CSV table of C-alpha atoms in Angstrom, one decimal:
chain,number,residue,atom,x,y,z
A,241,MET,CA,32.4,6.8,32.5
A,242,THR,CA,34.2,4.5,35.0
A,243,ALA,CA,32.9,1.1,35.5
A,244,GLN,CA,31.3,0.2,38.7
A,245,VAL,CA,33.8,-1.5,41.0
A,246,LYS,CA,32.3,-4.4,42.7
A,247,PRO,CA,32.8,-4.7,46.5
A,248,TRP,CA,34.4,-8.2,45.8
A,249,GLY,CA,36.3,-7.1,42.9
A,250,GLY,CA,39.8,-6.7,44.2
A,251,ARG,CA,41.3,-9.9,42.5
A,252,PHE,CA,39.4,-9.4,39.1
A,253,LYS,CA,41.1,-7.7,36.1
A,254,GLU,CA,38.1,-7.8,33.8
A,255,SER,CA,34.5,-6.3,34.3
A,256,THR,CA,31.7,-8.8,34.6
A,257,SER,CA,29.7,-9.4,31.6
A,258,LYS,CA,26.6,-7.5,31.2
A,259,GLU,CA,24.7,-10.6,30.2
A,260,VAL,CA,26.1,-12.5,33.3
A,261,GLU,CA,25.0,-9.4,35.6
A,262,ALA,CA,21.6,-9.7,34.2
A,263,TYR,CA,21.6,-13.4,34.6
A,264,THR,CA,22.8,-13.5,38.2
A,265,GLU,CA,21.3,-10.3,39.9
A,266,SER,CA,18.6,-10.6,42.6
A,267,ILE,CA,18.1,-6.9,42.8
A,268,SER,CA,14.8,-7.3,40.9
A,269,PHE,CA,13.2,-9.2,43.7
A,270,ASP,CA,15.3,-9.0,46.9
A,271,THR,CA,14.7,-5.3,47.4
A,272,LYS,CA,11.5,-6.4,49.2
A,273,MET,CA,13.8,-7.0,52.1
A,274,TYR,CA,15.3,-3.5,52.3
A,275,LYS,CA,13.7,-2.9,55.7
A,276,GLN,CA,15.1,-6.2,57.3
A,277,ASP,CA,18.5,-5.6,55.6
A,278,ILE,CA,18.6,-1.9,57.1
A,279,MET,CA,17.4,-3.2,60.6
A,280,GLY,CA,20.2,-5.9,60.5
A,281,SER,CA,22.9,-3.5,59.5
A,282,LYS,CA,21.9,-1.1,62.3
A,283,ALA,CA,21.9,-3.9,64.8
A,284,HIS,CA,25.2,-5.0,63.6
A,285,ALA,CA,26.7,-1.4,63.7
A,286,LYS,CA,25.5,-0.9,67.4
A,287,MET,CA,27.1,-4.4,68.4
A,288,LEU,CA,30.4,-3.5,66.7
A,289,ALA,CA,30.5,-0.3,68.9
A,290,LYS,CA,29.6,-2.1,72.0
A,291,GLN,CA,32.5,-4.5,71.3
A,292,GLY,CA,34.9,-1.8,70.8
A,293,ILE,CA,35.4,-2.8,67.2
A,294,ILE,CA,34.3,0.6,65.9
A,295,THR,CA,33.6,3.7,67.8
A,296,GLN,CA,30.4,4.7,69.1
A,297,GLU,CA,30.6,7.9,66.8
A,298,GLU,CA,31.1,5.6,63.9
A,299,ALA,CA,28.1,3.5,64.9
A,300,ASN,CA,26.0,6.6,65.1
A,301,ILE,CA,27.1,7.8,61.6
A,302,LEU,CA,26.5,4.5,60.2
A,303,CYS,CA,22.8,4.2,61.7
A,304,LYS,CA,22.1,7.8,60.8
A,305,GLY,CA,23.3,7.1,57.2
A,306,LEU,CA,21.2,3.9,57.1
A,307,ASP,CA,18.2,5.9,58.2
A,308,SER,CA,18.9,8.3,55.3
A,309,VAL,CA,19.1,5.3,52.9
A,310,LEU,CA,15.7,4.1,54.2
A,311,ALA,CA,14.1,7.4,53.6
A,312,GLU,CA,15.4,7.4,50.0
A,313,ILE,CA,14.0,4.0,49.4
A,314,GLU,CA,10.6,4.8,50.8
A,315,ASN,CA,10.2,8.1,49.0
A,316,GLY,CA,11.5,6.5,45.7
A,317,THR,CA,14.4,8.4,45.1
A,318,LEU,CA,17.0,5.7,45.5
A,319,THR,CA,18.1,4.2,42.2
A,320,TRP,CA,18.7,0.5,42.5
A,321,LYS,CA,21.7,-0.6,40.2
A,322,GLN,CA,21.8,-4.1,38.7
A,323,GLU,CA,25.5,-4.0,38.6
A,324,LEU,CA,25.4,-4.0,42.3
A,325,GLU,CA,23.7,-7.4,42.2
A,326,ASP,CA,21.5,-7.4,45.4
A,327,VAL,CA,19.8,-5.3,48.0
A,328,HIS,CA,23.0,-5.6,50.3
A,329,MET,CA,25.4,-4.2,48.1
A,330,ASN,CA,23.0,-1.3,46.8
A,331,ILE,CA,22.2,-0.3,50.3
A,332,GLU,CA,25.9,-0.5,51.7
A,333,THR,CA,27.2,1.3,48.4
A,334,ARG,CA,24.6,4.2,48.9
A,335,LEU,CA,25.4,4.3,52.6
A,336,THR,CA,29.2,4.9,51.8
A,337,GLU,CA,28.3,7.6,49.2
A,338,ILE,CA,26.4,9.4,52.0
A,339,VAL,CA,28.7,9.1,55.1
A,340,GLY,CA,32.1,8.5,53.4
A,341,ASP,CA,34.7,5.9,54.1
A,342,VAL,CA,33.2,5.0,57.6
A,343,GLY,CA,30.5,3.2,55.5
A,344,LYS,CA,33.2,0.7,54.6
A,345,LYS,CA,33.4,-0.3,58.1
A,346,LEU,CA,29.8,-1.5,58.3
A,347,HIS,CA,30.6,-4.9,56.8
A,348,THR,CA,33.3,-5.7,59.4
A,349,GLY,CA,32.9,-9.2,60.9
A,350,ARG,CA,30.1,-10.4,58.6
A,351,SER,CA,29.7,-11.8,55.3
A,352,ARG,CA,27.1,-11.5,52.7
A,353,ASN,CA,26.3,-15.1,53.5
A,354,ASP,CA,25.2,-14.6,57.1
A,355,GLN,CA,23.9,-10.9,56.0
A,356,CYS,CA,21.4,-12.4,53.5
A,357,CYS,CA,20.5,-15.2,55.8
A,358,LEU,CA,19.6,-12.7,58.5
A,359,ASP,CA,17.4,-10.7,56.1
A,360,LEU,CA,15.6,-13.7,54.9
A,361,ARG,CA,15.0,-15.0,58.2
A,362,LEU,CA,13.5,-11.7,59.4
A,363,PHE,CA,11.5,-11.4,56.2
A,364,THR,CA,10.2,-14.9,56.5
A,365,SER,CA,9.3,-14.3,60.3
A,366,ASP,CA,7.6,-11.0,59.6
A,367,ALA,CA,5.5,-12.9,56.8
A,368,LEU,CA,4.4,-15.6,59.1
A,369,ARG,CA,3.4,-13.1,61.7
A,370,GLU,CA,1.1,-11.6,59.1
A,371,TRP,CA,-0.2,-14.8,58.0
A,372,SER,CA,-1.3,-15.6,61.7
A,373,HIS,CA,-2.9,-12.3,61.8
A,374,LEU,CA,-5.0,-12.8,58.7
A,375,ALA,CA,-5.7,-16.4,59.5
A,376,LYS,CA,-7.2,-15.3,63.0
A,377,ASN,CA,-9.3,-12.8,61.0
A,378,LEU,CA,-10.5,-15.5,58.8
A,379,ILE,CA,-11.3,-17.9,61.9
A,380,ALA,CA,-13.2,-14.8,63.4
A,381,ALA,CA,-15.4,-14.8,60.3
A,382,PHE,CA,-16.1,-18.5,60.3
A,383,VAL,CA,-17.1,-18.2,64.0
A,384,HIS,CA,-19.4,-15.1,63.2
A,385,LYS,CA,-21.1,-17.1,60.5
A,386,ALA,CA,-21.3,-20.1,62.6
A,387,GLU,CA,-23.0,-18.3,65.3
A,388,GLU,CA,-25.4,-16.8,63.1
A,389,ASN,CA,-26.5,-20.3,61.8
A,390,GLN,CA,-26.5,-22.6,64.6
A,391,GLY,CA,-30.0,-23.7,64.0
A,392,VAL,CA,-29.7,-24.2,60.3
A,393,LEU,CA,-29.1,-27.8,59.0
A,394,LEU,CA,-27.7,-29.1,55.8
A,395,PRO,CA,-26.8,-32.5,54.5
A,396,GLY,CA,-23.4,-33.7,55.7
A,397,CYS,CA,-21.6,-35.8,53.1
A,398,THR,CA,-19.1,-38.6,52.7
A,399,HIS,CA,-18.0,-39.6,49.1
A,400,MET,CA,-19.7,-36.4,48.0
A,401,GLN,CA,-23.1,-38.2,48.7
A,402,PRO,CA,-25.8,-37.2,51.5
A,403,ALA,CA,-24.7,-38.8,54.8
A,404,GLN,CA,-26.3,-37.3,57.9
A,405,PRO,CA,-27.8,-34.1,58.7
A,406,VAL,CA,-25.4,-31.7,60.4
A,407,SER,CA,-25.8,-28.0,61.5
A,408,LEU,CA,-24.3,-25.5,59.2
A,409,ALA,CA,-22.4,-24.0,62.3
A,410,HIS,CA,-20.6,-27.2,62.8
A,411,HIS,CA,-19.7,-27.6,59.1
A,412,LEU,CA,-18.4,-23.9,59.2
A,413,LEU,CA,-16.4,-24.5,62.3
A,414,ALA,CA,-14.7,-27.5,60.9
A,415,TYR,CA,-12.8,-24.9,58.8
A,416,ALA,CA,-12.1,-22.8,61.8
A,417,TRP,CA,-10.4,-25.7,63.5
A,418,MET,CA,-8.4,-26.3,60.3
A,419,PHE,CA,-7.1,-22.7,60.3
A,420,LYS,CA,-6.4,-22.9,64.0
A,421,ARG,CA,-4.1,-25.7,63.3
A,422,ASP,CA,-2.5,-23.6,60.7
A,423,ILE,CA,-1.7,-20.9,63.2
A,424,GLU,CA,-0.1,-23.4,65.5
A,425,ARG,CA,2.2,-24.5,62.6
A,426,ILE,CA,2.9,-20.8,61.8
A,427,GLU,CA,4.0,-20.0,65.3
A,428,GLN,CA,6.2,-23.0,65.5
A,429,ALA,CA,7.8,-22.3,62.1
A,430,GLU,CA,8.1,-18.4,63.1
A,431,LYS,CA,10.2,-19.5,66.2
A,432,ARG,CA,12.7,-21.7,64.0
A,433,ALA,CA,13.0,-18.7,61.5
A,434,ARG,CA,13.7,-15.8,63.8
A,435,ILE,CA,17.0,-17.2,64.8
A,436,SER,CA,20.1,-14.7,64.3
A,437,PRO,CA,22.9,-16.1,61.9
A,438,LEU,CA,25.0,-13.0,62.2
A,439,GLY,CA,28.5,-14.0,63.3
A,440,ALA,CA,28.6,-17.0,61.1
A,441,ALA,CA,30.3,-15.0,58.4
A,442,ALA,CA,31.1,-16.7,55.3
A,443,LEU,CA,30.9,-20.2,56.8
A,444,ALA,CA,33.6,-20.6,59.6
A,445,GLY,CA,32.7,-17.9,62.0
A,446,THR,CA,34.8,-14.7,62.5
A,447,THR,CA,38.0,-13.8,64.3
A,448,TYR,CA,36.3,-10.4,65.6
A,449,ASN,CA,35.0,-10.3,69.0
A,450,LEU,CA,31.4,-10.2,68.1
A,451,ASN,CA,28.4,-10.6,70.2
A,452,PRO,CA,25.7,-12.4,68.2
A,453,GLN,CA,23.3,-12.5,71.2
A,454,SER,CA,23.3,-8.7,71.2
A,455,VAL,CA,22.2,-8.5,67.8
A,456,ALA,CA,19.5,-11.1,68.4
A,457,ASN,CA,18.2,-9.1,71.4
A,458,THR,CA,18.2,-5.9,69.4
A,459,LEU,CA,16.1,-7.4,66.5
A,460,GLU,CA,14.0,-9.3,69.0
A,461,MET,CA,14.9,-12.8,67.8
A,462,TYR,CA,14.7,-16.0,69.8
A,463,GLY,CA,18.2,-16.9,69.8
A,464,VAL,CA,21.5,-17.4,67.7
A,465,PHE,CA,22.9,-20.0,65.5
A,466,LYS,CA,24.8,-23.0,67.0
A,467,ASN,CA,26.9,-24.0,64.0
A,468,SER,CA,28.3,-21.6,61.5
A,469,MET,CA,28.3,-24.0,58.7
A,470,ASP,CA,24.6,-25.0,59.1
A,471,THR,CA,23.3,-21.5,59.6
A,472,VAL,CA,24.6,-20.3,56.2
A,473,ALA,CA,23.5,-23.3,54.4
A,474,ASP,CA,20.0,-23.6,56.3
A,475,ARG,CA,16.9,-23.0,54.4
A,476,ASP,CA,14.7,-25.3,56.5
A,477,TYR,CA,12.8,-22.3,57.9
A,478,VAL,CA,11.8,-21.2,54.4
A,479,LEU,CA,10.7,-24.7,53.6
A,480,GLU,CA,8.7,-25.0,56.8
A,481,ALA,CA,7.0,-21.6,55.9
A,482,MET,CA,6.2,-22.7,52.5
A,483,PHE,CA,4.8,-26.1,53.6
A,484,THR,CA,2.6,-24.2,56.1
A,485,GLY,CA,1.6,-21.8,53.3
A,486,SER,CA,0.7,-24.8,51.1
A,487,VAL,CA,-1.5,-26.4,53.8
A,488,ILE,CA,-3.3,-22.9,54.5
A,489,MET,CA,-4.0,-22.8,50.6
A,490,MET,CA,-5.2,-26.4,50.5
A,491,HIS,CA,-7.7,-25.7,53.4
A,492,LEU,CA,-8.8,-22.6,51.6
A,493,SER,CA,-9.1,-24.7,48.4
A,494,ARG,CA,-11.3,-27.2,50.0
A,495,PHE,CA,-13.7,-24.5,51.2
A,496,CYS,CA,-13.6,-23.0,47.7
A,497,GLU,CA,-14.6,-26.4,46.3
A,498,GLU,CA,-17.8,-26.4,48.5
A,499,LEU,CA,-18.5,-22.9,47.8
A,500,ILE,CA,-18.5,-23.6,44.0
A,501,TRP,CA,-20.7,-26.5,44.4
A,502,TRP,CA,-23.1,-24.7,46.7
A,503,ALA,CA,-23.4,-21.7,44.4
A,504,ASN,CA,-24.4,-23.9,41.7
A,505,PRO,CA,-28.2,-23.4,41.3
A,506,GLN,CA,-28.8,-27.2,41.5
A,507,PHE,CA,-27.5,-26.9,45.0
A,508,GLY,CA,-28.4,-23.3,45.7
A,509,PHE,CA,-27.0,-23.4,49.3
A,510,VAL,CA,-25.2,-20.1,48.9
A,511,GLN,CA,-25.4,-16.8,47.1
A,512,LEU,CA,-22.1,-15.2,46.8
A,513,SER,CA,-21.7,-11.4,46.9
A,514,ASP,CA,-21.5,-9.6,43.6
A,515,ALA,CA,-18.1,-8.2,44.9
A,516,HIS,CA,-16.8,-11.8,44.8
A,517,SER,CA,-18.4,-13.0,41.6
A,518,THR,CA,-18.1,-12.3,37.9
A,519,GLY,CA,-20.4,-12.7,34.9
A,520,SER,CA,-20.2,-14.3,31.4
A,521,SER,CA,-19.4,-12.6,28.1
A,522,ILE,CA,-22.1,-14.3,26.4
A,523,MET,CA,-24.6,-15.6,28.9
A,524,PRO,CA,-26.1,-12.8,30.8
A,525,GLN,CA,-27.7,-15.0,33.5
A,526,LYS,CA,-24.3,-16.3,34.7
A,527,LYS,CA,-22.8,-15.5,38.2
A,528,ASN,CA,-19.6,-17.2,38.3
A,529,PRO,CA,-17.5,-18.1,41.4
A,530,ASP,CA,-14.3,-16.9,39.7
A,531,VAL,CA,-12.7,-15.9,43.1
A,532,ALA,CA,-13.1,-19.2,44.6
A,533,GLU,CA,-11.9,-21.0,41.4
A,534,ILE,CA,-8.9,-18.6,41.1
A,535,MET,CA,-8.0,-19.2,44.7
A,536,ARG,CA,-8.4,-23.0,44.2
A,537,GLY,CA,-6.0,-22.6,41.2
A,538,LYS,CA,-3.4,-20.5,43.0
A,539,THR,CA,-2.9,-23.5,45.5
A,540,GLY,CA,-1.1,-25.2,42.8
A,541,ARG,CA,1.3,-22.3,42.6
A,542,THR,CA,2.2,-22.7,46.4
A,543,TYR,CA,2.8,-26.4,45.9
A,544,GLY,CA,5.1,-25.7,42.9
A,545,ASN,CA,6.9,-23.1,44.9
A,546,LEU,CA,7.6,-25.6,47.7
A,547,MET,CA,8.9,-28.4,45.2
A,548,ASN,CA,10.9,-25.6,43.6
A,549,LEU,CA,12.9,-25.1,46.7
A,550,LEU,CA,13.0,-28.6,47.8
A,551,THR,CA,14.5,-29.6,44.5
A,552,THR,CA,17.1,-26.6,44.6
A,553,LEU,CA,18.3,-27.7,48.2
A,554,LYS,CA,18.5,-31.3,47.5
A,555,GLY,CA,21.9,-31.6,45.9
A,556,LEU,CA,23.8,-28.7,47.6
A,557,PRO,CA,26.8,-29.5,49.7
A,558,LEU,CA,27.8,-27.4,52.7
A,559,THR,CA,28.1,-24.6,53.0
A,560,TYR,CA,26.8,-21.6,50.9
A,561,ASN,CA,26.2,-22.1,47.1
A,562,ARG,CA,24.7,-19.4,44.7
A,563,ASP,CA,21.8,-21.7,44.0
A,564,LEU,CA,20.4,-20.4,47.4
A,565,GLN,CA,19.6,-17.1,45.6
A,566,GLU,CA,16.7,-19.0,44.2
A,567,ASP,CA,15.0,-19.1,47.6
A,568,LYS,CA,13.5,-15.8,47.6
A,569,ILE,CA,11.3,-15.8,44.4
A,570,PRO,CA,9.4,-18.9,45.5
A,571,PHE,CA,8.9,-17.7,49.1
A,572,MET,CA,7.9,-14.3,48.2
A,573,ASP,CA,5.4,-15.7,45.7
A,574,THR,CA,3.9,-17.8,48.2
A,575,ASP,CA,3.8,-15.0,50.8
A,576,LYS,CA,1.9,-12.7,48.4
A,577,THR,CA,-0.6,-15.7,47.5
A,578,VAL,CA,-1.3,-16.6,51.2
A,579,GLN,CA,-1.8,-13.1,52.3
A,580,SER,CA,-4.0,-12.1,49.5
A,581,SER,CA,-6.0,-15.4,49.8
A,582,LEU,CA,-6.7,-15.2,53.5
A,583,SER,CA,-7.7,-11.6,53.2
A,584,ILE,CA,-10.0,-12.2,50.3
A,585,MET,CA,-11.5,-15.4,51.7
A,586,ALA,CA,-12.5,-13.5,55.1
A,587,ASP,CA,-14.3,-10.7,53.0
A,588,MET,CA,-16.0,-13.1,50.7
A,589,LEU,CA,-17.2,-15.4,53.7
A,590,MET,CA,-18.6,-12.4,55.3
A,591,GLY,CA,-20.5,-11.4,52.0
A,592,ILE,CA,-22.0,-14.8,51.6
A,593,ARG,CA,-25.8,-15.3,52.0
A,594,PHE,CA,-26.7,-18.9,53.0
A,595,ARG,CA,-30.0,-20.1,51.6
A,596,VAL,CA,-31.6,-21.9,54.6
A,597,GLU,CA,-34.6,-23.1,52.6
A,598,LYS,CA,-32.5,-24.7,50.0
A,599,MET,CA,-30.5,-26.4,52.6
A,600,GLU,CA,-33.5,-27.8,54.5
A,601,LYS,CA,-35.1,-28.9,51.2
A,602,ALA,CA,-31.9,-31.0,50.4
A,603,LEU,CA,-32.3,-32.8,53.7
A,604,LYS,CA,-35.2,-34.9,52.4
A,605,ALA,CA,-33.2,-36.1,49.4
A,606,GLY,CA,-30.8,-38.9,50.3
A,607,PHE,CA,-32.5,-40.5,53.4
A,608,LEU,CA,-30.2,-38.8,55.8
A,609,ASN,CA,-32.1,-40.0,58.7
A,610,ALA,CA,-31.4,-43.7,57.7
A,611,THR,CA,-28.9,-44.0,60.6
A,612,GLU,CA,-31.4,-42.8,63.0
A,613,PHE,CA,-33.8,-45.5,62.3
A,614,ALA,CA,-31.0,-48.1,62.5
A,615,ASP,CA,-30.1,-46.7,65.9
A,616,TYR,CA,-33.6,-46.4,67.0
A,617,ILE,CA,-34.5,-50.3,66.3
A,618,THR,CA,-31.0,-51.1,67.9
A,619,THR,CA,-32.3,-49.6,71.1
A,620,LYS,CA,-35.0,-52.2,70.9
A,621,GLY,CA,-32.6,-55.0,71.2
A,622,ILE,CA,-31.7,-55.9,67.4
A,623,PRO,CA,-28.1,-56.2,67.0
A,624,PHE,CA,-26.8,-53.2,64.9
A,625,ARG,CA,-25.7,-55.3,62.0
A,626,GLU,CA,-29.2,-56.6,61.7
A,627,SER,CA,-30.5,-53.2,62.2
A,628,HIS,CA,-28.3,-52.0,59.3
A,629,HIS,CA,-29.9,-54.6,57.0
A,630,ILE,CA,-33.5,-53.8,58.0
A,631,THR,CA,-32.8,-50.1,57.5
A,632,GLY,CA,-31.4,-50.8,54.2
A,633,ARG,CA,-34.7,-52.5,53.2
A,634,ALA,CA,-36.7,-49.5,54.6
A,635,VAL,CA,-34.5,-47.3,52.3
A,636,ALA,CA,-35.2,-49.5,49.3
A,637,MET,CA,-39.1,-49.5,50.0
A,638,ALA,CA,-39.1,-45.6,50.4
A,639,GLU,CA,-37.0,-45.1,47.4
A,640,GLU,CA,-39.4,-47.3,45.3
A,641,ARG,CA,-42.3,-45.3,46.4
A,642,GLY,CA,-40.5,-41.9,45.9
A,643,VAL,CA,-40.9,-40.9,49.6
A,644,GLY,CA,-38.7,-40.3,52.6
A,645,LEU,CA,-38.2,-42.8,55.6
A,646,GLU,CA,-40.3,-40.3,57.6
A,647,ASP,CA,-43.2,-40.9,55.2
A,648,LEU,CA,-43.3,-44.8,55.8
A,649,THR,CA,-46.3,-46.0,57.9
A,650,LEU,CA,-46.0,-47.7,61.2
A,651,ASN,CA,-47.2,-50.8,59.5
A,652,ASP,CA,-44.2,-50.6,57.1
A,653,PHE,CA,-41.9,-50.4,59.8
A,654,ASN,CA,-43.3,-53.2,61.8
A,655,MET,CA,-43.6,-55.4,58.7
A,656,LEU,CA,-39.8,-54.9,58.2
A,657,CYS,CA,-39.2,-56.0,61.8
A,658,LYS,CA,-41.6,-58.7,61.9
A,659,ASP,CA,-38.9,-61.4,62.5
A,660,TYR,CA,-38.0,-59.8,65.8
A,661,SER,CA,-40.2,-59.5,69.0
A,662,ILE,CA,-40.4,-55.6,68.9
A,663,GLU,CA,-43.1,-53.0,68.1
A,664,ILE,CA,-42.6,-49.9,66.4
A,665,THR,CA,-44.5,-46.9,67.8
A,666,ASP,CA,-44.9,-43.4,67.0
A,667,GLU,CA,-41.7,-42.7,68.8
A,668,VAL,CA,-39.8,-43.6,65.7
A,669,TYR,CA,-40.9,-40.4,63.9
A,670,VAL,CA,-39.3,-38.5,66.7
A,671,TYR,CA,-36.0,-40.3,65.9
A,672,LEU,CA,-36.5,-39.6,62.2
A,673,ASP,CA,-36.9,-35.9,62.7
A,674,TYR,CA,-33.7,-34.2,61.2
A,675,TYR,CA,-33.6,-31.6,63.9
A,676,THR,CA,-33.8,-34.4,66.6
A,677,ALA,CA,-31.1,-36.3,64.8
A,678,VAL,CA,-28.7,-33.4,65.1
A,679,LYS,CA,-29.7,-32.5,68.7
A,680,ARG,CA,-29.0,-36.0,69.9
A,681,ARG,CA,-25.3,-35.8,68.9
A,682,ASN,CA,-23.9,-33.8,71.7
A,683,VAL,CA,-20.9,-35.9,72.1
A,684,SER,CA,-17.8,-33.6,72.4
A,685,GLY,CA,-16.9,-32.4,69.1
A,686,GLY,CA,-20.4,-33.5,67.5
A,687,THR,CA,-22.8,-31.6,65.6
A,688,GLY,CA,-25.4,-31.3,68.3
A,689,PRO,CA,-26.2,-27.6,69.6
A,690,ILE,CA,-24.4,-28.1,72.9
A,691,SER,CA,-21.1,-29.2,71.4
A,692,VAL,CA,-21.5,-26.5,68.9
A,693,LYS,CA,-22.0,-23.9,71.4
A,694,ASN,CA,-18.9,-25.3,73.3
A,695,GLN,CA,-16.8,-25.1,70.1
A,696,LEU,CA,-17.8,-21.6,69.7
A,697,ASP,CA,-17.2,-20.7,73.3
A,698,GLU,CA,-13.6,-22.2,72.9
A,699,LEU,CA,-12.8,-20.4,69.7
A,700,LYS,CA,-14.0,-17.1,70.8
A,701,ASN,CA,-12.0,-17.4,74.1
A,702,TRP,CA,-8.9,-18.2,72.0
A,703,LEU,CA,-9.4,-15.3,69.6
A,704,GLU,CA,-10.0,-13.0,72.6
A,705,SER,CA,-6.9,-14.2,74.3
């Protein structure tokens, strides 16, 4: 059987070692870019015809042949050949088998360098668009749950210690705003990714009278390269996407951490759905938040992928180096992780039942209304720093008695303030009420009901638009 002739094999007298072929191939993972490769090749063929470099009939044959290759890939009849190294050579070789020698004209005016850059740019752009869609679905789930729970309070924490009462809606919307920022980063990164490199060729451009903007227009890209050396060496757009994916996973992991704590019966704030929990092989009472834990763990994968590519790129001189083949596996892994995590989190969030009674009970532990008392006596004319000290003594008194601040008597409060010419009245108990404390915080972005309603309206309008 005749050995497969490499498309680049003209100057070589010996066949490539099978071990080297296995070591250097990318066909085991870059086949995921087959749609982008075929789209790019069709756009290139049409441009070659418009520029008079090939005939319109030849372009039609090439495009029809590429459609046939696409059909074979999607129906599973195309055999990917490792000796052809990558998705680009496999598709071009099969195209030539189908359409004959005209298939050899497809590569006119381009290199595998700008071709693989185009494929990866389109693949990255398409992935980012899907991330944006999934992130919007997750924001919609947070908005839905927040709208249902506007009147529910829970302890807000700093240092993982009870701090002040907040509305559950406000807490959930904090994550909605995080993911909205992620979408802004996605959109910015996607615009830089979807720039056409075709025409840069290997590194120096081409002598053929190409029209790179025509290809960009056909592929609905935002523009074309400015410097041929930069564009074949550039992987900034992949790094930006992977950084954005890492931030998305970090935000997901933070919410997972809270869900894991809240699902613990000692908190008992949430009940996860059976569909998003697992049991123990030995302890029948267990309901483990494994999905949240695995998602938290997968965050480290995305960080590792980002550092992987940063390390690959840091020592590369201009322009193309084969090291750049290692850009795809880390990005494709991050893409899979981000897409599945965003989708699963949206489903998991919609299946959560918040246990309101547990949250309300927790409000009474930790003196979450201490700031309210300090604010109250400050309105009486006591400097805030003095109010802070007085309130600290009030907390110590209540703690010693095993009661809440709201359980202290007027006599207790007036005794604590005896060095000042003020009188504490029944009004103090209104201030110490947890719901009143939340209702008073209607500053823009605060936890008060008016602020929360404004947040909900803004996010819903943004989602609808």
